[in-house]
């Protein structure tokens, strides 16, 4: 195919790139300054990584996010699948409910959670995955809903059931693989949202990686900046890399 | 605006390594309906889009009447086009959609709405003027699209598989309606389809395309009875392919010597092409030359599918009243009722 | 008599049967329970408590205070910053979405979608620190600009001020606009441009008669969502301001922490409820418009 340089696209991309990368690169330059010795070095990064809390909070945020993903999938996939299959009158209701968290600012939600949830819930950090689940719900629900809408769910399910698969088996080994795109999207979204969640976490007085960064900032602002840079740039590179390496779906279909 | 004739001269268009149109030539007379027929990917849509100006051409020219329009942008050509589906503007009502072309031509609101209602009447949707397009069925949407394409009295009407998204019954009704409208308005029309029955039933002439070239363009009868090339013969209608030997321009099939219509002195192994209706089946008293596989009843006629003792599958089309006792397994004699046969290389 | 009883019995039986069919909501029960417990219950309680005085009697007092200083300024600032950041991000975001969706190769589209996702969601804290490093008093960009003769700190600018926060908000609002507006662009079918051309419409005609009218609802919807996002953002502002810029989310956070004391214990709840109402005014039309637009966005 003839590929002419597309001027409007080029201008758009350049502007966007400037907008995104100028602050990012400036901040990076700042983060590798070494005021004591002068010049540049990775001192701030080394300091941050050497702190034993660094790994501790990464792991803590990691497993909390993984748990959120688990809660989301276990609750949502069967529910949404059932809603699609049964033509239940509940469907419009649950459709609407799932969007409600969009209406509530996280700060307000945090206040509500703090004054209402019983002691035994508020005493365990395990409340977070459930609260994160609520925050991710509008997006996760939508992603699964669209995924299920795009396949002939009834036929697939009936075929699986008629060959003797149980309900759980049908969901796990037939439906989820068929909508794996939507499921992967849901996982990525829920995980990212939980990993970066700050407002609710800090207002409920829990410590995770994002709240730890603000804590670090009080004693070593350069260290906090280094950590922030890492938490912005690493997912950036990782995700972009993954997308670029993944085969082009439309190209694949053509073959 | 009166209709004009349309000519494509040596039009070529390549997409990377794919040649969508290869020195393509086509002439459509004033008021004529020509269908372009061909397998998927043969360049039908590309040809239509080039006529409409929606696709650029690498070389060649498109002429309407006396005028070369190759360089005129799409919105200044005066052509109505009906797309496969989903082409109505969802933010406009049915009447606004139909009046769109006239609005672009600065016709006053009163006049263009009057014209829109006239056309809606013609396509049988006079009561749907105020609806939005998502409130219409697929068939109704295509009627509106047709009305919209005709509302500004285009010089040429272009239809790209306008019926392919519809149910069989609606498809048949609507194609008759398109034809009726086309004749009464006298609009020069190009109709793209890959449904040969559709093409054959409503067109003045049918052009069969393959790999970006026009293999043959003729009336449906000529196309069916005297295909110019083996490709056309195979593509249009059902065709039996029977292996045989060619010697001195003669082919022997089921014991009968036929004249090969393809001239030339070549001899040897060839494939003879015979329509089902030129083969008849007779019950054999002895071994016969074939065995019945199935009989499929199609109303007045029946198709009898046989296998010759050499293994070739042959289909015959006969009046149903003759075929009642051709049960599977019956030994039969196949006979050819023509004297000429088209041959092609193996 | 007996037959009468039977006649009466039949509908009774049927309604009992219908009641039993409640078991047919069973599969949705886990979802409903968790959603009810972790969401509906907290929000209901929040609304209830916002009407409670310190002595647990019913009062409008919390709401009356919510509309006096410094809380009224908080609302004004929050609405202003949400509105401006949404407005400034909406147009360039929409244009960027258009060029990326209509002209970008699919790999570019997908990696940009990912990057936008990261930027819009990574959340405010790292962003705040990044901007401190870039355009803080000693920031790199500040110095570079100074070198070229532009001293951004010559006036009253600082990251903790209204303008500063606005600038940082744009950094997640713009990618968010690209994300939420892209589906609308994708739903513009090629057939519509071509049909319009075919019917004699110039590019401009197409945009004014078809393109813009189709995109407009989604544009407004996206704008509203951006407004809601800017209105409720907490993390960035919390990290950048030191109590010098009154914003409602920060005020609520302060009251919740007990860092700020108020004579009314439930003032924070009343502020939260007002926030919910303002946010609802933006989000609910967004949801309705999205649903309407989905009508022609389907296939
Ligand atoms: N925009 C394009 N870019 C690249 N290749 C194209 C493009 N449009 C058409 N082609 C190629 O040109 C050839 C002819 O395409 P065209 O759409 O004209 O076929 P068609 O006869 O209309 O087929 P169908 O019956 O499937 O609609 C095909 O091989 C197609 O892949
Ligand atoms: Mg085509």
JSON list of N, CA and C in Angstrom, two decimals, chain B residues 66-117:
[
{"chain": "B", "resi": 66, "resn": "UNK", "atom": "N", "xyz": [-21.14, 12.91, -23.27]},
{"chain": "B", "resi": 66, "resn": "UNK", "atom": "CA", "xyz": [-19.93, 13.23, -24.04]},
{"chain": "B", "resi": 66, "resn": "UNK", "atom": "C", "xyz": [-18.78, 13.62, -23.12]},
{"chain": "B", "resi": 67, "resn": "UNK", "atom": "N", "xyz": [-19.08, 13.70, -21.82]},
{"chain": "B", "resi": 67, "resn": "UNK", "atom": "CA", "xyz": [-18.17, 14.39, -20.92]},
{"chain": "B", "resi": 67, "resn": "UNK", "atom": "C", "xyz": [-17.28, 13.42, -20.15]},
{"chain": "B", "resi": 68, "resn": "UNK", "atom": "N", "xyz": [-15.98, 13.69, -20.16]},
{"chain": "B", "resi": 68, "resn": "UNK", "atom": "CA", "xyz": [-15.04, 12.90, -19.36]},
{"chain": "B", "resi": 68, "resn": "UNK", "atom": "C", "xyz": [-15.13, 13.40, -17.92]},
{"chain": "B", "resi": 69, "resn": "UNK", "atom": "N", "xyz": [-15.56, 12.53, -17.02]},
{"chain": "B", "resi": 69, "resn": "UNK", "atom": "CA", "xyz": [-15.75, 12.98, -15.64]},
{"chain": "B", "resi": 69, "resn": "UNK", "atom": "C", "xyz": [-14.68, 12.42, -14.70]},
{"chain": "B", "resi": 70, "resn": "UNK", "atom": "N", "xyz": [-13.64, 11.82, -15.28]},
{"chain": "B", "resi": 70, "resn": "UNK", "atom": "CA", "xyz": [-12.64, 11.13, -14.45]},
{"chain": "B", "resi": 70, "resn": "UNK", "atom": "C", "xyz": [-12.07, 12.00, -13.34]},
{"chain": "B", "resi": 71, "resn": "UNK", "atom": "N", "xyz": [-11.95, 13.30, -13.60]},
{"chain": "B", "resi": 71, "resn": "UNK", "atom": "CA", "xyz": [-11.30, 14.16, -12.59]},
{"chain": "B", "resi": 71, "resn": "UNK", "atom": "C", "xyz": [-12.30, 14.95, -11.75]},
{"chain": "B", "resi": 72, "resn": "UNK", "atom": "N", "xyz": [-13.58, 14.71, -11.98]},
{"chain": "B", "resi": 72, "resn": "UNK", "atom": "CA", "xyz": [-14.58, 15.48, -11.23]},
{"chain": "B", "resi": 72, "resn": "UNK", "atom": "C", "xyz": [-14.80, 14.81, -9.87]},
{"chain": "B", "resi": 73, "resn": "UNK", "atom": "N", "xyz": [-14.76, 15.59, -8.79]},
{"chain": "B", "resi": 73, "resn": "UNK", "atom": "CA", "xyz": [-14.94, 14.98, -7.46]},
{"chain": "B", "resi": 73, "resn": "UNK", "atom": "C", "xyz": [-16.36, 14.42, -7.29]},
{"chain": "B", "resi": 74, "resn": "UNK", "atom": "N", "xyz": [-16.46, 13.46, -6.40]},
{"chain": "B", "resi": 74, "resn": "UNK", "atom": "CA", "xyz": [-17.71, 12.71, -6.23]},
{"chain": "B", "resi": 74, "resn": "UNK", "atom": "C", "xyz": [-18.93, 13.61, -6.04]},
{"chain": "B", "resi": 75, "resn": "UNK", "atom": "N", "xyz": [-18.77, 14.67, -5.23]},
{"chain": "B", "resi": 75, "resn": "UNK", "atom": "CA", "xyz": [-19.98, 15.43, -4.92]},
{"chain": "B", "resi": 75, "resn": "UNK", "atom": "C", "xyz": [-20.43, 16.33, -6.05]},
{"chain": "B", "resi": 76, "resn": "UNK", "atom": "N", "xyz": [-19.61, 16.44, -7.10]},
{"chain": "B", "resi": 76, "resn": "UNK", "atom": "CA", "xyz": [-20.07, 17.22, -8.25]},
{"chain": "B", "resi": 76, "resn": "UNK", "atom": "C", "xyz": [-20.55, 16.33, -9.39]},
{"chain": "B", "resi": 77, "resn": "UNK", "atom": "N", "xyz": [-20.44, 15.03, -9.21]},
{"chain": "B", "resi": 77, "resn": "UNK", "atom": "CA", "xyz": [-21.01, 14.13, -10.23]},
{"chain": "B", "resi": 77, "resn": "UNK", "atom": "C", "xyz": [-22.48, 14.00, -9.91]},
{"chain": "B", "resi": 78, "resn": "UNK", "atom": "N", "xyz": [-23.24, 13.70, -10.91]},
{"chain": "B", "resi": 78, "resn": "UNK", "atom": "CA", "xyz": [-24.67, 13.65, -10.66]},
{"chain": "B", "resi": 78, "resn": "UNK", "atom": "C", "xyz": [-25.15, 12.20, -10.65]},
{"chain": "B", "resi": 79, "resn": "UNK", "atom": "N", "xyz": [-24.73, 11.47, -9.62]},
{"chain": "B", "resi": 79, "resn": "UNK", "atom": "CA", "xyz": [-25.06, 10.05, -9.60]},
{"chain": "B", "resi": 79, "resn": "UNK", "atom": "C", "xyz": [-25.67, 9.67, -8.27]},
{"chain": "B", "resi": 80, "resn": "UNK", "atom": "N", "xyz": [-26.72, 8.87, -8.34]},
{"chain": "B", "resi": 80, "resn": "UNK", "atom": "CA", "xyz": [-27.32, 8.38, -7.10]},
{"chain": "B", "resi": 80, "resn": "UNK", "atom": "C", "xyz": [-26.75, 7.02, -6.80]},
{"chain": "B", "resi": 81, "resn": "UNK", "atom": "N", "xyz": [-26.43, 6.78, -5.52]},
{"chain": "B", "resi": 81, "resn": "UNK", "atom": "CA", "xyz": [-25.86, 5.47, -5.20]},
{"chain": "B", "resi": 81, "resn": "UNK", "atom": "C", "xyz": [-26.60, 4.86, -4.01]},
{"chain": "B", "resi": 82, "resn": "UNK", "atom": "N", "xyz": [-26.85, 3.57, -4.11]},
{"chain": "B", "resi": 82, "resn": "UNK", "atom": "CA", "xyz": [-27.44, 2.86, -2.98]},
{"chain": "B", "resi": 82, "resn": "UNK", "atom": "C", "xyz": [-26.40, 1.87, -2.48]},
{"chain": "B", "resi": 83, "resn": "UNK", "atom": "N", "xyz": [-26.09, 1.96, -1.19]},
{"chain": "B", "resi": 83, "resn": "UNK", "atom": "CA", "xyz": [-25.05, 1.10, -0.61]},
{"chain": "B", "resi": 83, "resn": "UNK", "atom": "C", "xyz": [-25.67, -0.18, -0.09]},
{"chain": "B", "resi": 84, "resn": "UNK", "atom": "N", "xyz": [-24.78, -1.08, 0.33]},
{"chain": "B", "resi": 84, "resn": "UNK", "atom": "CA", "xyz": [-25.24, -2.38, 0.80]},
{"chain": "B", "resi": 84, "resn": "UNK", "atom": "C", "xyz": [-26.20, -2.23, 2.00]},
{"chain": "B", "resi": 85, "resn": "UNK", "atom": "N", "xyz": [-25.84, -1.41, 2.95]},
{"chain": "B", "resi": 85, "resn": "UNK", "atom": "CA", "xyz": [-26.69, -1.20, 4.13]},
{"chain": "B", "resi": 85, "resn": "UNK", "atom": "C", "xyz": [-26.15, -0.03, 4.93]},
{"chain": "B", "resi": 86, "resn": "UNK", "atom": "N", "xyz": [-26.91, 0.36, 5.93]},
{"chain": "B", "resi": 86, "resn": "UNK", "atom": "CA", "xyz": [-26.50, 1.34, 6.94]},
{"chain": "B", "resi": 86, "resn": "UNK", "atom": "C", "xyz": [-26.02, 2.68, 6.36]},
{"chain": "B", "resi": 87, "resn": "UNK", "atom": "N", "xyz": [-26.55, 3.10, 5.23]},
{"chain": "B", "resi": 87, "resn": "UNK", "atom": "CA", "xyz": [-26.00, 4.34, 4.69]},
{"chain": "B", "resi": 87, "resn": "UNK", "atom": "C", "xyz": [-26.91, 5.54, 4.97]},
{"chain": "B", "resi": 88, "resn": "UNK", "atom": "N", "xyz": [-28.09, 5.32, 5.55]},
{"chain": "B", "resi": 88, "resn": "UNK", "atom": "CA", "xyz": [-28.96, 6.45, 5.84]},
{"chain": "B", "resi": 88, "resn": "UNK", "atom": "C", "xyz": [-28.39, 7.24, 7.01]},
{"chain": "B", "resi": 89, "resn": "UNK", "atom": "N", "xyz": [-28.62, 8.56, 6.97]},
{"chain": "B", "resi": 89, "resn": "UNK", "atom": "CA", "xyz": [-28.09, 9.40, 8.05]},
{"chain": "B", "resi": 89, "resn": "UNK", "atom": "C", "xyz": [-28.99, 9.25, 9.28]},
{"chain": "B", "resi": 90, "resn": "UNK", "atom": "N", "xyz": [-28.45, 8.77, 10.38]},
{"chain": "B", "resi": 90, "resn": "UNK", "atom": "CA", "xyz": [-29.30, 8.46, 11.53]},
{"chain": "B", "resi": 90, "resn": "UNK", "atom": "C", "xyz": [-29.83, 9.69, 12.25]},
{"chain": "B", "resi": 91, "resn": "UNK", "atom": "N", "xyz": [-29.24, 10.86, 12.00]},
{"chain": "B", "resi": 91, "resn": "UNK", "atom": "CA", "xyz": [-29.72, 12.05, 12.69]},
{"chain": "B", "resi": 91, "resn": "UNK", "atom": "C", "xyz": [-30.84, 12.75, 11.93]},
{"chain": "B", "resi": 92, "resn": "UNK", "atom": "N", "xyz": [-31.16, 12.26, 10.75]},
{"chain": "B", "resi": 92, "resn": "UNK", "atom": "CA", "xyz": [-32.20, 12.90, 9.95]},
{"chain": "B", "resi": 92, "resn": "UNK", "atom": "C", "xyz": [-33.40, 11.97, 9.83]},
{"chain": "B", "resi": 93, "resn": "UNK", "atom": "N", "xyz": [-34.57, 12.59, 9.63]},
{"chain": "B", "resi": 93, "resn": "UNK", "atom": "CA", "xyz": [-35.76, 11.77, 9.42]},
{"chain": "B", "resi": 93, "resn": "UNK", "atom": "C", "xyz": [-35.72, 11.20, 8.01]},
{"chain": "B", "resi": 94, "resn": "UNK", "atom": "N", "xyz": [-36.67, 10.31, 7.75]},
{"chain": "B", "resi": 94, "resn": "UNK", "atom": "CA", "xyz": [-36.74, 9.68, 6.44]},
{"chain": "B", "resi": 94, "resn": "UNK", "atom": "C", "xyz": [-36.87, 10.74, 5.34]},
{"chain": "B", "resi": 95, "resn": "UNK", "atom": "N", "xyz": [-37.78, 11.70, 5.53]},
{"chain": "B", "resi": 95, "resn": "UNK", "atom": "CA", "xyz": [-37.97, 12.69, 4.46]},
{"chain": "B", "resi": 95, "resn": "UNK", "atom": "C", "xyz": [-36.74, 13.58, 4.30]},
{"chain": "B", "resi": 96, "resn": "UNK", "atom": "N", "xyz": [-36.09, 13.89, 5.41]},
{"chain": "B", "resi": 96, "resn": "UNK", "atom": "CA", "xyz": [-34.88, 14.71, 5.32]},
{"chain": "B", "resi": 96, "resn": "UNK", "atom": "C", "xyz": [-33.78, 13.95, 4.60]},
{"chain": "B", "resi": 97, "resn": "UNK", "atom": "N", "xyz": [-33.69, 12.64, 4.86]},
{"chain": "B", "resi": 97, "resn": "UNK", "atom": "CA", "xyz": [-32.73, 11.83, 4.13]},
{"chain": "B", "resi": 97, "resn": "UNK", "atom": "C", "xyz": [-33.00, 11.89, 2.64]},
{"chain": "B", "resi": 98, "resn": "UNK", "atom": "N", "xyz": [-34.28, 11.69, 2.26]},
{"chain": "B", "resi": 98, "resn": "UNK", "atom": "CA", "xyz": [-34.61, 11.65, 0.84]},
{"chain": "B", "resi": 98, "resn": "UNK", "atom": "C", "xyz": [-34.36, 13.02, 0.19]},
{"chain": "B", "resi": 99, "resn": "UNK", "atom": "N", "xyz": [-34.62, 14.08, 0.96]},
{"chain": "B", "resi": 99, "resn": "UNK", "atom": "CA", "xyz": [-34.48, 15.43, 0.40]},
{"chain": "B", "resi": 99, "resn": "UNK", "atom": "C", "xyz": [-33.04, 15.92, 0.40]},
{"chain": "B", "resi": 100, "resn": "UNK", "atom": "N", "xyz": [-32.13, 15.15, 1.01]},
{"chain": "B", "resi": 100, "resn": "UNK", "atom": "CA", "xyz": [-30.75, 15.61, 1.21]},
{"chain": "B", "resi": 100, "resn": "UNK", "atom": "C", "xyz": [-30.08, 16.06, -0.08]},
{"chain": "B", "resi": 101, "resn": "UNK", "atom": "N", "xyz": [-30.19, 15.24, -1.12]},
{"chain": "B", "resi": 101, "resn": "UNK", "atom": "CA", "xyz": [-29.55, 15.55, -2.39]},
{"chain": "B", "resi": 101, "resn": "UNK", "atom": "C", "xyz": [-30.06, 16.87, -2.98]},
{"chain": "B", "resi": 102, "resn": "UNK", "atom": "N", "xyz": [-31.37, 17.09, -2.82]},
{"chain": "B", "resi": 102, "resn": "UNK", "atom": "CA", "xyz": [-31.95, 18.33, -3.35]},
{"chain": "B", "resi": 102, "resn": "UNK", "atom": "C", "xyz": [-31.53, 19.53, -2.52]},
{"chain": "B", "resi": 103, "resn": "UNK", "atom": "N", "xyz": [-31.41, 19.30, -1.22]},
{"chain": "B", "resi": 103, "resn": "UNK", "atom": "CA", "xyz": [-30.96, 20.37, -0.34]},
{"chain": "B", "resi": 103, "resn": "UNK", "atom": "C", "xyz": [-29.55, 20.81, -0.75]},
{"chain": "B", "resi": 104, "resn": "UNK", "atom": "N", "xyz": [-28.71, 19.84, -1.07]},
{"chain": "B", "resi": 104, "resn": "UNK", "atom": "CA", "xyz": [-27.35, 20.15, -1.50]},
{"chain": "B", "resi": 104, "resn": "UNK", "atom": "C", "xyz": [-27.36, 20.91, -2.82]},
{"chain": "B", "resi": 105, "resn": "UNK", "atom": "N", "xyz": [-28.43, 20.73, -3.58]},
{"chain": "B", "resi": 105, "resn": "UNK", "atom": "CA", "xyz": [-28.55, 21.45, -4.85]},
{"chain": "B", "resi": 105, "resn": "UNK", "atom": "C", "xyz": [-29.37, 22.72, -4.69]},
{"chain": "B", "resi": 106, "resn": "UNK", "atom": "N", "xyz": [-29.54, 23.13, -3.42]},
{"chain": "B", "resi": 106, "resn": "UNK", "atom": "CA", "xyz": [-30.16, 24.41, -3.09]},
{"chain": "B", "resi": 106, "resn": "UNK", "atom": "C", "xyz": [-31.60, 24.53, -3.57]},
{"chain": "B", "resi": 107, "resn": "UNK", "atom": "N", "xyz": [-32.30, 23.42, -3.61]},
{"chain": "B", "resi": 107, "resn": "UNK", "atom": "CA", "xyz": [-33.73, 23.46, -3.94]},
{"chain": "B", "resi": 107, "resn": "UNK", "atom": "C", "xyz": [-34.49, 23.94, -2.70]},
{"chain": "B", "resi": 108, "resn": "UNK", "atom": "N", "xyz": [-35.51, 24.73, -2.90]},
{"chain": "B", "resi": 108, "resn": "UNK", "atom": "CA", "xyz": [-36.22, 25.31, -1.75]},
{"chain": "B", "resi": 108, "resn": "UNK", "atom": "C", "xyz": [-36.85, 24.20, -0.91]},
{"chain": "B", "resi": 109, "resn": "UNK", "atom": "N", "xyz": [-37.03, 24.50, 0.35]},
{"chain": "B", "resi": 109, "resn": "UNK", "atom": "CA", "xyz": [-37.50, 23.49, 1.29]},
{"chain": "B", "resi": 109, "resn": "UNK", "atom": "C", "xyz": [-38.83, 22.90, 0.84]},
{"chain": "B", "resi": 110, "resn": "UNK", "atom": "N", "xyz": [-39.73, 23.79, 0.42]},
{"chain": "B", "resi": 110, "resn": "UNK", "atom": "CA", "xyz": [-41.05, 23.33, 0.02]},
{"chain": "B", "resi": 110, "resn": "UNK", "atom": "C", "xyz": [-40.95, 22.33, -1.14]},
{"chain": "B", "resi": 111, "resn": "UNK", "atom": "N", "xyz": [-40.18, 22.71, -2.15]},
{"chain": "B", "resi": 111, "resn": "UNK", "atom": "CA", "xyz": [-40.08, 21.85, -3.33]},
{"chain": "B", "resi": 111, "resn": "UNK", "atom": "C", "xyz": [-39.40, 20.53, -3.01]},
{"chain": "B", "resi": 112, "resn": "UNK", "atom": "N", "xyz": [-38.35, 20.60, -2.17]},
{"chain": "B", "resi": 112, "resn": "UNK", "atom": "CA", "xyz": [-37.62, 19.34, -1.96]},
{"chain": "B", "resi": 112, "resn": "UNK", "atom": "C", "xyz": [-38.42, 18.38, -1.11]},
{"chain": "B", "resi": 113, "resn": "UNK", "atom": "N", "xyz": [-39.22, 18.91, -0.18]},
{"chain": "B", "resi": 113, "resn": "UNK", "atom": "CA", "xyz": [-40.04, 18.01, 0.61]},
{"chain": "B", "resi": 113, "resn": "UNK", "atom": "C", "xyz": [-41.15, 17.40, -0.24]},
{"chain": "B", "resi": 114, "resn": "UNK", "atom": "N", "xyz": [-41.65, 18.20, -1.16]},
{"chain": "B", "resi": 114, "resn": "UNK", "atom": "CA", "xyz": [-42.70, 17.69, -2.06]},
{"chain": "B", "resi": 114, "resn": "UNK", "atom": "C", "xyz": [-42.14, 16.53, -2.89]},
{"chain": "B", "resi": 115, "resn": "UNK", "atom": "N", "xyz": [-40.94, 16.76, -3.42]},
{"chain": "B", "resi": 115, "resn": "UNK", "atom": "CA", "xyz": [-40.29, 15.73, -4.23]},
{"chain": "B", "resi": 115, "resn": "UNK", "atom": "C", "xyz": [-40.01, 14.48, -3.36]},
{"chain": "B", "resi": 116, "resn": "UNK", "atom": "N", "xyz": [-39.56, 14.71, -2.13]},
{"chain": "B", "resi": 116, "resn": "UNK", "atom": "CA", "xyz": [-39.25, 13.59, -1.23]},
{"chain": "B", "resi": 116, "resn": "UNK", "atom": "C", "xyz": [-40.51, 12.75, -1.00]},
{"chain": "B", "resi": 117, "resn": "UNK", "atom": "N", "xyz": [-41.64, 13.42, -0.78]},
{"chain": "B", "resi": 117, "resn": "UNK", "atom": "CA", "xyz": [-42.88, 12.68, -0.55]},
{"chain": "B", "resi": 117, "resn": "UNK", "atom": "C", "xyz": [-43.30, 11.90, -1.78]}
]
